[in-house]
Tab-separated table of C-alpha atoms in Angstrom:
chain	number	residue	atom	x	y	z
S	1	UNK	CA	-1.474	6.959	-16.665
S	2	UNK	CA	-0.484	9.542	-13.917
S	3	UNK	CA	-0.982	7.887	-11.065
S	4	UNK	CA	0.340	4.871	-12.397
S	5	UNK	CA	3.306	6.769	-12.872
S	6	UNK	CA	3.541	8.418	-9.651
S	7	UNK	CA	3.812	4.599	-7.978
S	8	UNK	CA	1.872	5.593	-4.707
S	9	UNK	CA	1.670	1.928	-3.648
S	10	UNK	CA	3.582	-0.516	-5.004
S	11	UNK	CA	2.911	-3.571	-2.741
S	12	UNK	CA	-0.118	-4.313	-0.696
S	13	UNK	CA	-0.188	-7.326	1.690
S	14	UNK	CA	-3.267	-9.325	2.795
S	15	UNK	CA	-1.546	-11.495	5.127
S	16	UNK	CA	-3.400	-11.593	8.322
S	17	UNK	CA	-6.600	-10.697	6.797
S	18	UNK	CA	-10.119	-12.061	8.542
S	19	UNK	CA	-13.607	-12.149	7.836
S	20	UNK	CA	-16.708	-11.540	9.905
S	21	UNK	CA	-19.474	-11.783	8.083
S	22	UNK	CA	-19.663	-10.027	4.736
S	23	UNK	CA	-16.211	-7.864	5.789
S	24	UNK	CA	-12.868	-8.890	5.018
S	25	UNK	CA	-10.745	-7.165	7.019
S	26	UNK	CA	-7.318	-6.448	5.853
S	27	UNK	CA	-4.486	-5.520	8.292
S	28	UNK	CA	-2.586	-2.121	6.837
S	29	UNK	CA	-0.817	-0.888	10.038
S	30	UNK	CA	1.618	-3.936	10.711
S	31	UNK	CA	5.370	-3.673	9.293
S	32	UNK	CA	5.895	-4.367	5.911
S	33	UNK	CA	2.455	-4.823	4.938
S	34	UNK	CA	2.048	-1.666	2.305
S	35	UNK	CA	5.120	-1.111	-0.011
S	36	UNK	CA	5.288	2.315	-1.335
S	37	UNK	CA	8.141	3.760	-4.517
S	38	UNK	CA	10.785	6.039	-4.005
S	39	UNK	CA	9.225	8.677	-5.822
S	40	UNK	CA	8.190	11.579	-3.691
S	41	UNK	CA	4.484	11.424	-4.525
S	42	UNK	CA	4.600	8.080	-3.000
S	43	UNK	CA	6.872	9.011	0.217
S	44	UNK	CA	4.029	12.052	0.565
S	45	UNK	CA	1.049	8.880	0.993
S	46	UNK	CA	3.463	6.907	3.188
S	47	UNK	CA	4.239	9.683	5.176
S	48	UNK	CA	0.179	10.215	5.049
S	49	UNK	CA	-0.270	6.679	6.529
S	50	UNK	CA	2.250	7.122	9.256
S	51	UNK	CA	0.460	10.187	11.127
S	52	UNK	CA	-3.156	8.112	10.245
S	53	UNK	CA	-2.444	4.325	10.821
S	54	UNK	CA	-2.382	2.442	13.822
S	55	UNK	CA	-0.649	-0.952	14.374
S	56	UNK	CA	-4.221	-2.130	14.490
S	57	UNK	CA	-5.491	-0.106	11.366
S	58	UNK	CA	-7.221	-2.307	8.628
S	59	UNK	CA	-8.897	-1.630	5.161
S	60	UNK	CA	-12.490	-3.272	6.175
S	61	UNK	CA	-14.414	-4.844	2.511
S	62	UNK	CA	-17.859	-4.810	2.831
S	63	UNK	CA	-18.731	-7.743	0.201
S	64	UNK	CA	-22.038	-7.488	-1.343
S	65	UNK	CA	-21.050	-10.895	-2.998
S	66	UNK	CA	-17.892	-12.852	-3.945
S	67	UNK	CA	-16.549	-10.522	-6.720
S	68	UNK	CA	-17.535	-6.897	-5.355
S	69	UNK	CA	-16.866	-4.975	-2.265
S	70	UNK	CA	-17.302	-1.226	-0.938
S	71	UNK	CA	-14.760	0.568	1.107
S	72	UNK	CA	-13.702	3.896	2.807
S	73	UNK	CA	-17.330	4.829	2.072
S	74	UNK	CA	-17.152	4.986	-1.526
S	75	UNK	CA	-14.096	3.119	-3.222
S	76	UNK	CA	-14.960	-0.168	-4.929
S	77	UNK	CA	-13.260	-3.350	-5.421
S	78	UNK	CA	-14.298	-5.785	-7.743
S	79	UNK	CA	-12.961	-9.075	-9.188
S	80	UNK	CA	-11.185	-8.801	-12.897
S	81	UNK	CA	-10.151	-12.189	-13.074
S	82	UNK	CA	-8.065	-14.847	-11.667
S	83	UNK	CA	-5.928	-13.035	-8.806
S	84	UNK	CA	-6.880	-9.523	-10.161
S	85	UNK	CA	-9.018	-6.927	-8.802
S	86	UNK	CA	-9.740	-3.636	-9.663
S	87	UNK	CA	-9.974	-0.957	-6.861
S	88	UNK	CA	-11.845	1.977	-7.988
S	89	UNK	CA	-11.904	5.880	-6.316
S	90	UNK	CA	-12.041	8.947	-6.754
S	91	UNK	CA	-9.108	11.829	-6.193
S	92	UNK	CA	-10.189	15.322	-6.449
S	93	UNK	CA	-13.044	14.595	-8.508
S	94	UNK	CA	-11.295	12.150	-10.634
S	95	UNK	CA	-12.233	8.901	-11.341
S	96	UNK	CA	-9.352	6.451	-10.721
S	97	UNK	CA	-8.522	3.249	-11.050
S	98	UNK	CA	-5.780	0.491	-9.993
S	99	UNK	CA	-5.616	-3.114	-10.716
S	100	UNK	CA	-4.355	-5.090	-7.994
S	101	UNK	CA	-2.724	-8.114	-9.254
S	102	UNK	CA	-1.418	-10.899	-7.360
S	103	UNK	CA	2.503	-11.326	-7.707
S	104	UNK	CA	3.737	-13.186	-4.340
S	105	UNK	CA	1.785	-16.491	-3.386
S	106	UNK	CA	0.318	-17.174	0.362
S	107	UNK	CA	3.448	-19.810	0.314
S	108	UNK	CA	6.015	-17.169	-0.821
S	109	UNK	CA	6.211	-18.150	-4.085
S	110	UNK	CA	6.306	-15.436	-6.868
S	111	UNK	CA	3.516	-15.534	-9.765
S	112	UNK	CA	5.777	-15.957	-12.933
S	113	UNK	CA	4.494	-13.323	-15.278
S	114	UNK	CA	3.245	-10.788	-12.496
S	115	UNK	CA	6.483	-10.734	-10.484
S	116	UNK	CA	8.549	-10.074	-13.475
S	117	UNK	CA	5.973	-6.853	-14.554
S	118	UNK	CA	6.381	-5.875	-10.842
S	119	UNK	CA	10.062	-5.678	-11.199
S	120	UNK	CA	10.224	-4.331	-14.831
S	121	UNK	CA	8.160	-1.229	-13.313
S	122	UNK	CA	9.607	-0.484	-10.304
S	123	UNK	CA	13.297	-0.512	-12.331
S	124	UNK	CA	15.073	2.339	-11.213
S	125	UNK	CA	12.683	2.673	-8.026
S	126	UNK	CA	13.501	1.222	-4.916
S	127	UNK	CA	10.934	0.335	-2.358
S	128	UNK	CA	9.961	1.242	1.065
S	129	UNK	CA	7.967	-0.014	3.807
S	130	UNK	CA	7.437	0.412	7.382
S	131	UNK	CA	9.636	-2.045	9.769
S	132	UNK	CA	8.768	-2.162	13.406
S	133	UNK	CA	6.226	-1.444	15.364
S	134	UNK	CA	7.420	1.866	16.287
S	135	UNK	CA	4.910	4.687	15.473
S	136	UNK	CA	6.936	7.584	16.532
S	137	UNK	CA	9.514	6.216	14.474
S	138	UNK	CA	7.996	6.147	11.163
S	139	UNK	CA	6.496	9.223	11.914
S	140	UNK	CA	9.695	11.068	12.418
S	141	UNK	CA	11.158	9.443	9.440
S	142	UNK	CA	8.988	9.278	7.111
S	143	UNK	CA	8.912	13.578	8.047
S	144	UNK	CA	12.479	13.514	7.892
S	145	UNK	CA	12.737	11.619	4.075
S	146	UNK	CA	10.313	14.637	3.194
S	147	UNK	CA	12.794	17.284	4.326
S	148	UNK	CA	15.329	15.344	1.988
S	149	UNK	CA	17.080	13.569	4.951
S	150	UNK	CA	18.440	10.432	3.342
S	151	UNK	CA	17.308	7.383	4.683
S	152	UNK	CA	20.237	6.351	6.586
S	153	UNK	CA	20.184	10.506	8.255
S	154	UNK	CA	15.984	10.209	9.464
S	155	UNK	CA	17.180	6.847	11.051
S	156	UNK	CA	19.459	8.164	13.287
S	157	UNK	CA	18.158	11.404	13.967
S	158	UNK	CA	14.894	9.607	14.938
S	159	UNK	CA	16.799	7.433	17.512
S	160	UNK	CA	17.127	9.942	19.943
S	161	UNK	CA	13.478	11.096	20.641
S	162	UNK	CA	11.670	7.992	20.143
């Protein structure tokens, strides 16, 4: 229930994913492809991101078959059910796990139920994401939002050196 409640990651995109082989290879440094809350937690991990990610970053799943998958050396991801996975890890010796459930169709089109939970749990929350392909700039802002710049301050402030 905590991290749940800290709403690290809101959204993640696999648009643009590949395979070769056994690994699936999921973009995670293009704009707009992770969607993080506006709690702070979650602007700490996005910031986190920002100083680690390339444009060419991905999330590589090594499938041992077509319902389970190891990643970032230990996490796993297996299959729930239709459109539902469950990514397990561990944080500071704490066994944790998130269900990712599909809510947006390849076409665009929003799954009925799962859209509406998405939006009943992010009320009050807005969300983020990186636009551009400008690492310097969502390193500086995403450093400036933690210093309590509002959004529309980081922005311009980061104009000028990147």
């Amino acid at each position: 229930w905590l991290f749940a409640g800290l709403r690290l990651e809101a959204l993640a995109s696999f648009a643009g994913s590949f395979a070769e082989g056994r690994v699936l290879r999921v973009p995670i440094g293009l704009d707009r492809q992770t969607g993080y809350s506006s709690t702070v937690p979650s602007l700490g991990v996005m910031w986190s991101h920002a100083l680690r990610w390339g444009l060419d970053a991905t999330t590589d799943l090594q499938f041992a078959n077509s319902s389970f998958a190891t990643f970032d050396g230990s996490d796993e991801f297996a299959r729930k059910g239709d459109d539902e996975w469950v990514r397990t890890s561990s944080l500071l010796g704490w066994e944790v796990k998130t269900v990712f459930a599909r809510a947006i169709f390849a076409n665009g089109t929003t799954h009925r139920d799962r859209w509406q939970q998405l939006l009943a749990d992010m009320n009050g929350y807005s969300l983020r994401v990186f636009v551009g392909e400008n690492l310097c700039r969502r390193k500086c802002e995403t450093t400036a939002r933690l210093t309590l710049l509002p959004g529309w301050a980081a922005c311009t402030w980061c104009a000028f050196p990147c």
